[in-house]
GROMACS .gro file of C-alpha atoms in nm:
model
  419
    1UNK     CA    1   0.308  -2.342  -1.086
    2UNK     CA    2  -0.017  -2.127  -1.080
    3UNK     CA    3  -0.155  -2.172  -1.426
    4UNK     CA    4  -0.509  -2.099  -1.322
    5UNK     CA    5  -0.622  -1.763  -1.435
    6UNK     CA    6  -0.308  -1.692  -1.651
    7UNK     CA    7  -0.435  -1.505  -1.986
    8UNK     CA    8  -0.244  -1.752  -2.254
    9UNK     CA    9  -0.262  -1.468  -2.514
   10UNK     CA   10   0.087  -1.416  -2.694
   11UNK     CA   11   0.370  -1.233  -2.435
   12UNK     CA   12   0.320  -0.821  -2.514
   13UNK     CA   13   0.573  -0.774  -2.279
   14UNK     CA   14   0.948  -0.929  -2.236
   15UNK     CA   15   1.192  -0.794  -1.965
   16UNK     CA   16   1.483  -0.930  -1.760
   17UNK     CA   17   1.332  -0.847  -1.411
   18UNK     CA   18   0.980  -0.775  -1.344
   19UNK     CA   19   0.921  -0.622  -0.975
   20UNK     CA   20   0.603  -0.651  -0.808
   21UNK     CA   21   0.548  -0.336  -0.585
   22UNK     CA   22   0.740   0.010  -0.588
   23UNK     CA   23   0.802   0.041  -0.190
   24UNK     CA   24   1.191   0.036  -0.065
   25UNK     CA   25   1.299  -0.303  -0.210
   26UNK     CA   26   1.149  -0.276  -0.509
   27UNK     CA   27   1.281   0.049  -0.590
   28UNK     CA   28   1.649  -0.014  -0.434
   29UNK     CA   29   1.624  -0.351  -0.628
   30UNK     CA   30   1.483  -0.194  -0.907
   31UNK     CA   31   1.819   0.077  -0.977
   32UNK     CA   32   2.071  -0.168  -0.888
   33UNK     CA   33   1.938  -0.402  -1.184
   34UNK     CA   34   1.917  -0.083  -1.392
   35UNK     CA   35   2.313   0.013  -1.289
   36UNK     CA   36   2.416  -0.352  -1.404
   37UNK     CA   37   2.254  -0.253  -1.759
   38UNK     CA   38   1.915  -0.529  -1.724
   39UNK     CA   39   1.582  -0.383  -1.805
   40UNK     CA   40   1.332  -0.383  -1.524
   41UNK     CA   41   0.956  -0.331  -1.551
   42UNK     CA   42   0.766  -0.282  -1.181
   43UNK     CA   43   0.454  -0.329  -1.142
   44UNK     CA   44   0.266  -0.076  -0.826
   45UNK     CA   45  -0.106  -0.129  -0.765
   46UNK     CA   46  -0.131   0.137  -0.621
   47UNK     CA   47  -0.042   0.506  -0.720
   48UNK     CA   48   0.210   0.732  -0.522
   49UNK     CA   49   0.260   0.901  -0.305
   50UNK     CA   50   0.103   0.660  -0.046
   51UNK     CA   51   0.038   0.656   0.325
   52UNK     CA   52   0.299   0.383   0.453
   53UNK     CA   53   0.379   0.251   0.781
   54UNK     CA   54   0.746   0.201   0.879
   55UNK     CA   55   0.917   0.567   0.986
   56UNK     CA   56   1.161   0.507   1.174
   57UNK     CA   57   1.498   0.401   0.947
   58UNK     CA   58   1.795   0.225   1.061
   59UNK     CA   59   2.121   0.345   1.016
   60UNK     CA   60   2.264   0.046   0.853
   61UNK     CA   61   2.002   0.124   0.551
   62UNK     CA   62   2.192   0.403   0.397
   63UNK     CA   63   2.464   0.187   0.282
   64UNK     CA   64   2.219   0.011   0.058
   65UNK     CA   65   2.049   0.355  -0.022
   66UNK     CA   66   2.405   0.517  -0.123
   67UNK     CA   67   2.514   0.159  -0.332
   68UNK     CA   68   2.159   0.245  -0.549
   69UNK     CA   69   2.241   0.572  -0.597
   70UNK     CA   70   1.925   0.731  -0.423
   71UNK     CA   71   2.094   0.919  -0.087
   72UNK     CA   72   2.208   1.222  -0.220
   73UNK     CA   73   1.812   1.265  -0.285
   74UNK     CA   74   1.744   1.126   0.076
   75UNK     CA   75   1.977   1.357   0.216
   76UNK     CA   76   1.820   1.687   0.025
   77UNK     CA   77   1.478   1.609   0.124
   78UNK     CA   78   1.458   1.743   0.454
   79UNK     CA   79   1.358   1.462   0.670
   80UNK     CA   80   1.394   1.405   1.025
   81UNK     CA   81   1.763   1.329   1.122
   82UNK     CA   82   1.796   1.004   1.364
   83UNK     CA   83   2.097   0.942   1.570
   84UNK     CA   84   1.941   0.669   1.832
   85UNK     CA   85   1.676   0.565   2.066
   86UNK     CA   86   1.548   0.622   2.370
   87UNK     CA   87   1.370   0.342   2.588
   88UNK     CA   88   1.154   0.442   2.880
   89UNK     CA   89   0.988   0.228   3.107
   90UNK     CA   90   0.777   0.375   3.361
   91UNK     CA   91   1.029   0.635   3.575
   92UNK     CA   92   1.323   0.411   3.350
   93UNK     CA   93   1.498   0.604   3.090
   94UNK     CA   94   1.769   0.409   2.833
   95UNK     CA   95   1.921   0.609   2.517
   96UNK     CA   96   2.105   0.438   2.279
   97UNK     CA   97   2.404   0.687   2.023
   98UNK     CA   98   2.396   0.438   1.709
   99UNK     CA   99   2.694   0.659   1.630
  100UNK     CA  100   2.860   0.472   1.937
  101UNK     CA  101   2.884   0.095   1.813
  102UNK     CA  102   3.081  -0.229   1.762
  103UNK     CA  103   3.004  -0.217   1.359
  104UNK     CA  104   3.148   0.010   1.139
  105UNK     CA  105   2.943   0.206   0.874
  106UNK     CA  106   2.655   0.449   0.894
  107UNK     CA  107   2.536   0.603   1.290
  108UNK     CA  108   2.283   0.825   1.193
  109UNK     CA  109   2.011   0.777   0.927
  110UNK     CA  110   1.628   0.943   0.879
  111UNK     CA  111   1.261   0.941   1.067
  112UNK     CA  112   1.047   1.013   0.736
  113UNK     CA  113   0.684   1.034   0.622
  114UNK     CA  114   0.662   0.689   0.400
  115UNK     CA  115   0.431   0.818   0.108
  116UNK     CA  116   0.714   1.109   0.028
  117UNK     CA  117   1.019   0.830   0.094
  118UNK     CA  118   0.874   0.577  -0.088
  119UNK     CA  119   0.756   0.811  -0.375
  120UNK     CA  120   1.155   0.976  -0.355
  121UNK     CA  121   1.307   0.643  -0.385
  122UNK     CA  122   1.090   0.471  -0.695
  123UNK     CA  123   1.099   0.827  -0.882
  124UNK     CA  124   1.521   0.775  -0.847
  125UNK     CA  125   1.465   0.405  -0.947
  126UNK     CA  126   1.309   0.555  -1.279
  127UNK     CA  127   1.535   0.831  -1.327
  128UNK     CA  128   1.768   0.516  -1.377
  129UNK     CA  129   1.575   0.365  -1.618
  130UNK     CA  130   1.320   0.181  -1.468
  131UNK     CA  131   1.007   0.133  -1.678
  132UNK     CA  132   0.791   0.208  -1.343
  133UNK     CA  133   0.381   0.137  -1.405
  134UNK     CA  134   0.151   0.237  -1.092
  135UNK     CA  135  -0.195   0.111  -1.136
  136UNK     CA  136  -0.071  -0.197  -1.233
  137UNK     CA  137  -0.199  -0.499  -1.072
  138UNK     CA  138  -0.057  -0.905  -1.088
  139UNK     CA  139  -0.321  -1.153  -1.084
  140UNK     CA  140  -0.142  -1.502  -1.137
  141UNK     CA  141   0.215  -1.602  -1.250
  142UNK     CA  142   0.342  -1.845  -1.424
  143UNK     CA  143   0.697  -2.026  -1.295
  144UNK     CA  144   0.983  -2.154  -1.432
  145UNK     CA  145   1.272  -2.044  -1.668
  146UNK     CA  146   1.105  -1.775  -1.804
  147UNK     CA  147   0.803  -1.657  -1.567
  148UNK     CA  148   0.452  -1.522  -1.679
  149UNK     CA  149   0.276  -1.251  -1.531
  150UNK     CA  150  -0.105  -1.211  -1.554
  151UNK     CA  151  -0.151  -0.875  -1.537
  152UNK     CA  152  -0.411  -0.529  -1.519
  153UNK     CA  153  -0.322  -0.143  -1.599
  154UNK     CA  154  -0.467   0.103  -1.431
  155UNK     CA  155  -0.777   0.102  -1.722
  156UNK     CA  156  -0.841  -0.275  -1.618
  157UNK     CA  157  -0.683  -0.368  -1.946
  158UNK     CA  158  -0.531  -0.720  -1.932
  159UNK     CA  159  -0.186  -0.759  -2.073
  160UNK     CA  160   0.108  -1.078  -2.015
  161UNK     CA  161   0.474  -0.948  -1.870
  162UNK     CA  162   0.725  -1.242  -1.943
  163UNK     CA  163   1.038  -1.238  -1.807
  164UNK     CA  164   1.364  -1.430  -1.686
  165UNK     CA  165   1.263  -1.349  -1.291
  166UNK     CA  166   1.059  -1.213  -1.047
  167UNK     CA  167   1.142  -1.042  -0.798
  168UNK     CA  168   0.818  -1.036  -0.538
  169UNK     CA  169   0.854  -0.639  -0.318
  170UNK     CA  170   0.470  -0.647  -0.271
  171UNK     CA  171   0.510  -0.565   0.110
  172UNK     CA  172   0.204  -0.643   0.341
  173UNK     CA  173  -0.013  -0.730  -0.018
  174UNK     CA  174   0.216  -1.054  -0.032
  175UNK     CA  175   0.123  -1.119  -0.416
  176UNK     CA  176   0.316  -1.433  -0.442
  177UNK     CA  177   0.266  -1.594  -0.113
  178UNK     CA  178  -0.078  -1.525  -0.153
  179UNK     CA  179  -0.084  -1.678  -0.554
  180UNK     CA  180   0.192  -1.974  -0.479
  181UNK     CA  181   0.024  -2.072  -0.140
  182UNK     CA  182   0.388  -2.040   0.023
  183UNK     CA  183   0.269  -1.868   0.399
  184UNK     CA  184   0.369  -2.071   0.684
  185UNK     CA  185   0.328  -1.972   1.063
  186UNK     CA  186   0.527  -1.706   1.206
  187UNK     CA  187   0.597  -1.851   1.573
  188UNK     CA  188   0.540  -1.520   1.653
  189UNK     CA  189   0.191  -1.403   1.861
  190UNK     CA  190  -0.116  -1.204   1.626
  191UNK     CA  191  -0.008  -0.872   1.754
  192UNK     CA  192  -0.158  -0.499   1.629
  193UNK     CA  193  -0.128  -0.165   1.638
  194UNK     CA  194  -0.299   0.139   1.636
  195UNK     CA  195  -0.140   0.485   1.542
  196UNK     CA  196  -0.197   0.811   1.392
  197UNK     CA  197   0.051   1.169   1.354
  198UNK     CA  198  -0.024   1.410   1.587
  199UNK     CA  199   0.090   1.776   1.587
  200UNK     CA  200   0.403   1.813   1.787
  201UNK     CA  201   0.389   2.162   1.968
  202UNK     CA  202   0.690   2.031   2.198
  203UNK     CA  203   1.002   2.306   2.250
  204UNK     CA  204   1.258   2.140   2.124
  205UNK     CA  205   1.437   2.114   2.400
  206UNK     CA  206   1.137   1.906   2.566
  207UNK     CA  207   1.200   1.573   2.389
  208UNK     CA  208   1.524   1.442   2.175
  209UNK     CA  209   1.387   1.495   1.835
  210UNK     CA  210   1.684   1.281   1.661
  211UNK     CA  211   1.574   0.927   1.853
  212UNK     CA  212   1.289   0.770   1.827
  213UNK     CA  213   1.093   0.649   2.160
  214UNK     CA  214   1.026   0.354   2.227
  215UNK     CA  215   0.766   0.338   2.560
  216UNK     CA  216   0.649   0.078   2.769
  217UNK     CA  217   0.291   0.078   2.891
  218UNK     CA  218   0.289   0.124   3.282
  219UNK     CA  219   0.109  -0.207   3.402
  220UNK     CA  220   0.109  -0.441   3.114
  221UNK     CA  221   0.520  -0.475   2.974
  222UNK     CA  222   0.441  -0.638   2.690
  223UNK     CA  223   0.211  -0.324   2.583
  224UNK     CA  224   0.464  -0.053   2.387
  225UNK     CA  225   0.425   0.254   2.181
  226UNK     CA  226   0.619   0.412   1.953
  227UNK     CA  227   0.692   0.789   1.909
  228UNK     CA  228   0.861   0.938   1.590
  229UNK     CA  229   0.924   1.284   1.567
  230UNK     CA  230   0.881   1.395   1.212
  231UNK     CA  231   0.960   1.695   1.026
  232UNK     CA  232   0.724   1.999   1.000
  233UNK     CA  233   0.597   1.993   1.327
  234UNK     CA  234   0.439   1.652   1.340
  235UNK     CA  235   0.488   1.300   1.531
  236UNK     CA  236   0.457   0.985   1.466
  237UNK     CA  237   0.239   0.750   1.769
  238UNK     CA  238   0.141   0.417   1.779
  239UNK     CA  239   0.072   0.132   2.060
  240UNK     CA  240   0.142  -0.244   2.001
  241UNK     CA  241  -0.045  -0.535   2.212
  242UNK     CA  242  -0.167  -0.800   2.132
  243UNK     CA  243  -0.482  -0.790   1.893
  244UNK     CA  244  -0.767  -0.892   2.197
  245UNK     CA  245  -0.595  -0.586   2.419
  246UNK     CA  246  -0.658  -0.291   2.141
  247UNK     CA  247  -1.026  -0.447   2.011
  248UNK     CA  248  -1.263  -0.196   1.963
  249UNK     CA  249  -1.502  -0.065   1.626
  250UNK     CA  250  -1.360   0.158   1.361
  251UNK     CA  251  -1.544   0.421   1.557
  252UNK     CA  252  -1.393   0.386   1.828
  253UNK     CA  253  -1.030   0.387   1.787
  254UNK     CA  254  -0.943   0.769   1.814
  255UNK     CA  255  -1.115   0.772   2.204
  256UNK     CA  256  -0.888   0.387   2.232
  257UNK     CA  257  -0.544   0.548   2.117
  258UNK     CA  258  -0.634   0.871   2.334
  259UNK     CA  259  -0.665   0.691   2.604
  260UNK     CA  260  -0.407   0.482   2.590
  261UNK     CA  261  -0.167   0.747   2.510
  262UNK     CA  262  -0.267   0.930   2.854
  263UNK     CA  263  -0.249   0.615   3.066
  264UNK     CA  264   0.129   0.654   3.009
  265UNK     CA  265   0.265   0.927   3.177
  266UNK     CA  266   0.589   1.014   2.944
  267UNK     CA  267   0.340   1.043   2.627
  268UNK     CA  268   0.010   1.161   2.822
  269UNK     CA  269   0.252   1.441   2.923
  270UNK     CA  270   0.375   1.508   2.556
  271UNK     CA  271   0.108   1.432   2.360
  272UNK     CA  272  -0.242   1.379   2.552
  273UNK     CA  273  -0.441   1.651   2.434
  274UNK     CA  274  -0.223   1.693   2.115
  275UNK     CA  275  -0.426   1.738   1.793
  276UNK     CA  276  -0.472   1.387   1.564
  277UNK     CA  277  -0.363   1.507   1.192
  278UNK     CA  278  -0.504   1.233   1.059
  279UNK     CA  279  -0.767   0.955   1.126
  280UNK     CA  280  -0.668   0.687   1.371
  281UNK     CA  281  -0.494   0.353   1.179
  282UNK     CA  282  -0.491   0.003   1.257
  283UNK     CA  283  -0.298  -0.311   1.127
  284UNK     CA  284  -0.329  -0.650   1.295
  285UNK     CA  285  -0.178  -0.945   1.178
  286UNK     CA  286   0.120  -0.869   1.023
  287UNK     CA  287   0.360  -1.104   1.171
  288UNK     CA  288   0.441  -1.288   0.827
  289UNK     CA  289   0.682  -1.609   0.730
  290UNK     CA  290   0.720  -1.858   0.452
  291UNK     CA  291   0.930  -2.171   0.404
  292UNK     CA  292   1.149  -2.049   0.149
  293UNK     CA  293   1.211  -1.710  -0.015
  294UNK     CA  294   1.266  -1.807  -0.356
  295UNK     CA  295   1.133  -2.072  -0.587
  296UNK     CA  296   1.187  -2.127  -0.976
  297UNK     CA  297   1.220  -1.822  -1.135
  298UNK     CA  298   1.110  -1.613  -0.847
  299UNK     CA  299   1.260  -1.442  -0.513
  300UNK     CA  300   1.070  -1.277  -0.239
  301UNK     CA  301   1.180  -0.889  -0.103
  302UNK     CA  302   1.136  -0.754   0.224
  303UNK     CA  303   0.792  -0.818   0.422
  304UNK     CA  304   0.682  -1.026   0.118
  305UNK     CA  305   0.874  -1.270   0.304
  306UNK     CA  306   0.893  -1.189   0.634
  307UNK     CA  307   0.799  -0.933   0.887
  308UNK     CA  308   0.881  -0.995   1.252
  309UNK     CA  309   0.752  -0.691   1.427
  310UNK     CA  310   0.720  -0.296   1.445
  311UNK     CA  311   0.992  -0.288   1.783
  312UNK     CA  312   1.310  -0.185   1.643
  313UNK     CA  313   1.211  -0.078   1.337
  314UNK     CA  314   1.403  -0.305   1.153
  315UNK     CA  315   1.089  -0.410   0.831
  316UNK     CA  316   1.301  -0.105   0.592
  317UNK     CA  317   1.641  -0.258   0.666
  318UNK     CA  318   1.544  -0.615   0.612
  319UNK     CA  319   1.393  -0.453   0.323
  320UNK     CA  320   1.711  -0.314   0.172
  321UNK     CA  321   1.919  -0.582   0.240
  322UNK     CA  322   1.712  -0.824   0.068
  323UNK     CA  323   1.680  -0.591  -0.273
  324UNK     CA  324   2.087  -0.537  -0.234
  325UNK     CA  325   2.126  -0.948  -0.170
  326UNK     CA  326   1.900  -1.058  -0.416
  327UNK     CA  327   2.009  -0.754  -0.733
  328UNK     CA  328   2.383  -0.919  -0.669
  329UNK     CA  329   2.274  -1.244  -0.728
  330UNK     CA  330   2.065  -1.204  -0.999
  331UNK     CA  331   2.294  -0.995  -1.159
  332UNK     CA  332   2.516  -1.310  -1.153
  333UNK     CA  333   2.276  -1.520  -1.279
  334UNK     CA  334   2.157  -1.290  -1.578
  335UNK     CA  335   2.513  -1.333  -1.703
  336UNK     CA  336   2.543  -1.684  -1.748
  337UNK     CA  337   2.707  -1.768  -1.381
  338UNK     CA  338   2.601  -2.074  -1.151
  339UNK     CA  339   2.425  -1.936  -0.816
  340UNK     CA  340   2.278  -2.076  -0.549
  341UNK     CA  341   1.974  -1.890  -0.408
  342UNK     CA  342   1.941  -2.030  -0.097
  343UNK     CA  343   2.295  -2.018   0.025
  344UNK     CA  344   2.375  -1.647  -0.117
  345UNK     CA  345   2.035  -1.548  -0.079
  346UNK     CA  346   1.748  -1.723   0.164
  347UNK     CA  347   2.024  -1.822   0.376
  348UNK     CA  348   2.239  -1.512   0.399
  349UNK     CA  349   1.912  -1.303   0.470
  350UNK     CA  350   1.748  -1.516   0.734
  351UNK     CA  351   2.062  -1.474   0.939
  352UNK     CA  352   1.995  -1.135   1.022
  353UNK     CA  353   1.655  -1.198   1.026
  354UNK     CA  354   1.682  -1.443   1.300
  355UNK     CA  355   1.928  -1.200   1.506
  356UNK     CA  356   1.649  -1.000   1.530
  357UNK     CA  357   1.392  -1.261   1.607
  358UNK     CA  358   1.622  -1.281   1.888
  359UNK     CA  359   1.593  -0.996   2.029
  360UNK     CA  360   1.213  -0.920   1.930
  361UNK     CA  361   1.137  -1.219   2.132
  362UNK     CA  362   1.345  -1.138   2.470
  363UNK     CA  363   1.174  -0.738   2.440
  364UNK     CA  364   0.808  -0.913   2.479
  365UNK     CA  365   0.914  -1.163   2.736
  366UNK     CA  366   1.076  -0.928   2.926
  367UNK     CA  367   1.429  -1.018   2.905
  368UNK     CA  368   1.568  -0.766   2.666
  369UNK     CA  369   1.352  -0.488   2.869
  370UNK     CA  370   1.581  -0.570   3.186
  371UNK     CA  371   1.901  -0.578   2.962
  372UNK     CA  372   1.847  -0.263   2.822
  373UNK     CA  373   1.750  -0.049   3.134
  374UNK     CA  374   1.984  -0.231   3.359
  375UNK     CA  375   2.185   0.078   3.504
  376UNK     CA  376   2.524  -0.050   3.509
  377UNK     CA  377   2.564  -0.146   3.132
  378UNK     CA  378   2.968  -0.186   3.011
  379UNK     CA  379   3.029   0.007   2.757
  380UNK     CA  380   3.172  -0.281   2.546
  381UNK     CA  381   2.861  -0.465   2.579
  382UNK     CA  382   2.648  -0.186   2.503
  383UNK     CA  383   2.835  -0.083   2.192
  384UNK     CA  384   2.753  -0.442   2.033
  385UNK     CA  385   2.351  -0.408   2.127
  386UNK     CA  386   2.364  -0.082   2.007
  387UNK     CA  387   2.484  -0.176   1.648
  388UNK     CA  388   2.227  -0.459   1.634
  389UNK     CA  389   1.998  -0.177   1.740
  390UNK     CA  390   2.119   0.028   1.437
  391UNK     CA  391   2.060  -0.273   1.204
  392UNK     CA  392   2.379  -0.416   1.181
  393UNK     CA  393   2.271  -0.727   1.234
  394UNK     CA  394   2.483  -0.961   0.964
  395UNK     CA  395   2.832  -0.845   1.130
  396UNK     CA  396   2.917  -1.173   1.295
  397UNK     CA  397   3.232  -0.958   1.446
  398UNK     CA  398   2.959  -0.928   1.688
  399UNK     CA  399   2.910  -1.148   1.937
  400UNK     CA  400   2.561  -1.044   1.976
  401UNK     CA  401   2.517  -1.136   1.618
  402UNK     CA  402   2.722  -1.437   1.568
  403UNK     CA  403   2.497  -1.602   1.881
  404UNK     CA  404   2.254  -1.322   1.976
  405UNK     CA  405   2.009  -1.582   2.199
  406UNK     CA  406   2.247  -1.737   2.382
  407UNK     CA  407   2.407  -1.423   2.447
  408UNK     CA  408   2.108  -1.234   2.495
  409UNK     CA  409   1.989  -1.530   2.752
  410UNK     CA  410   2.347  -1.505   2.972
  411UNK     CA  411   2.317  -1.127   2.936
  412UNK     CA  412   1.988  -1.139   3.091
  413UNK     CA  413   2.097  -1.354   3.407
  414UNK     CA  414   2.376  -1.151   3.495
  415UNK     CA  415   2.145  -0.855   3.530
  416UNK     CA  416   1.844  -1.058   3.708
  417UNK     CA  417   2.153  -1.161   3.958
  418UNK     CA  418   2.303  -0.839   4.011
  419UNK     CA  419   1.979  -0.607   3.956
   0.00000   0.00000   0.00000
């Protein structure tokens, strides 16, 4: 319990659900709460539309997008359509068709500029009834049966939000890991990136607009950028190293990204002199875990919890799933039934989660790299990475899912042997 700097005024506000942060889970957690009939206050810091990181979506996200009632409104905006990606390493080339997969379900989904996605998907969330404040920041909470919230509107005015949970869909801010002291270590290497949009002159027949890229840098494999064609003539383009490889002052990182961009001949080709549309970004760090993702009174959404890395875009789906996992349960639990959070929830989650830890892990060491351009793939084989590639990575039909190291690992030798 964090009892600290809690404002022990009376309560001026009682709801079922109060939501810390309006990105994807929030709002996807947000309208199915509102569809069961419980009223949901969120709480944004920040106001939208927002710059965001994270543009690349996974198919197996729509499901979760259609169940809260927000994809006809994805569908109409005119984003980027995404069938796949494409892998290139050095004169390598690998595409993967996530409509050609061992799971069932969605094959194509959306590359899409985060501040109009995320803006799209909270405004739905409302339209359903969600009391939605932006400007709105949590300063302390209370736990327990009925949790406390310590919180500041937009005018700095201090008010107390009770309710019967919390869920935590802060993102990167991390409000209640932060408050509850619940971080642990990731396993995972401190790893950045920096990336910016450029303008995307390309004919379209230069480049396969409806996969993202995924690149490896020519000398160092661990070294990878991403680029995301977006709609109205702009990209996506970041690189990812470790934090010591990308060091340089705030000044400095337009020239950096420049010149790593033209070191790799794919992307120096495509996009060397191209036109930055915005300034140069960085984020270091982000690699995020914690022991449990719930606690009395409380559950933690998407990278609240835990973010693994930027590689196959999976931070939206694990997103999703979590705000679809954690609305059923709580739905269950607002009406009287006995649930266990840990077993239907932290449990349940972590198992995709840890599918692809799998196979975040084996990309940086190299062993996923030579699975994936390996030039005599079986189809079979290739159908179950590419639906763990598409985010389907909770269908233990799969056998890349049921035991994706150990599979990944014998996967891995047979190519060393016979590459």
């Amino acid at each position: 319990m964090n009892t600290s700097t809690l404002d022990h005024r009376n309560v001026d506000v009682d709801v079922d659900v109060a939501i810390i942060g309006a990105g994807p889970s929030g709002a996807v957690a947000a309208a199915m709460l509102r569809k069961a009939g419980r009223s949901v206050r969120v709480l944004e810091r920040q106001q939208f539309p927002r710059f965001s990181i994270g543009e690349s979506l996974l198919p197996q996200s729509m499901a979760y997008l259609e169940e809260a009632g927000m994809l006809r409104a994805v569908v109409e905006a005119g984003f980027q359509y995404k069938n796949g990606a494409r892998f290139v390493r050095r004169d390598e080339t690998s595409a993967y068709d996530f409509r050609d997969k061992h799971s069932p379900g969605w094959g194509t989904t959306y590359q899409v500029e985060r501040a109009t996605f995320d803006d799209l998907l909270i405004r739905c969330a409302a339209a359903q009834g969600a009391d939605v404040r932006f400007g709105h920041t949590v300063h302390a909470i209370e736990t327990g049966e009925r949790p406390a919230l310590d919180v500041t509107d937009e005018n700095g005015t201090p008010y107390r939000l009770q309710a019967r949970f919390v869920l935590d869909a802060s993102g990167f801010g991390r409000v209640l890991p932060r408050l509850l002291n619940l971080e642990t270590p990731t396993g995972l290497p401190t790893r950045a990136a920096l990336f910016t949009h450029v303008r995307d002159d390309m004919p379209l027949c230069a480049i396969d607009r409806e996969k993202i890229s995924v690149v490896v840098h020519p000398e160092h494999g661990d070294v990878w950028y991403w680029m995301i064609p977006l709609a109205g003539g702009r990209a996506s383009v970041g690189c990812v190293a470790e934090g010591d490889f990308l060091q340089c002052a705030e000044d400095e990182r337009e020239s950096r990204l420049r010149s790593l961009i033209r070191q790799e001949p794919t992307l120096g080709a495509w996009f060397g002199d191209a036109p930055f549309l915005m300034p140069v970004r960085t984020i270091g760090g982000y690699s995020a875990n914690v022991e449990r993702l719930h606690g009395p009174g409380y559950a933690l959404l998407g990278n609240a919890g835990e973010f693994l890395d930027p590689v196959f875009s999976s931070g939206v789906t694990i997103a999703l799933r979590s705000a679809h996992l954690a609305a059923r349960v709580l739905v269950r639990q607002l009406s009287g039934e006995t649930v266990d959070w840990q077993v239907q929830y932290d449990d349940e989650l972590r198992r995709g989660i840890d599918v692809f830890r799998a196979f975040v892990e084996r990309w940086y060491s190299g062993e996923l790299q030579a699975i994936l351009f390996y030039p005599e793939q079986t189809p079979q084989i290739r159908r179950m990475v590419s639906a763990v590639l598409a985010g389907y990575a909770w269908d233990e039909t799969n056998p890349f899912v049921r035991d994706a190291a150990r599979r990944l690992d014998a996967l891995y030798e047979v190519c060393k042997t016979n590459g």
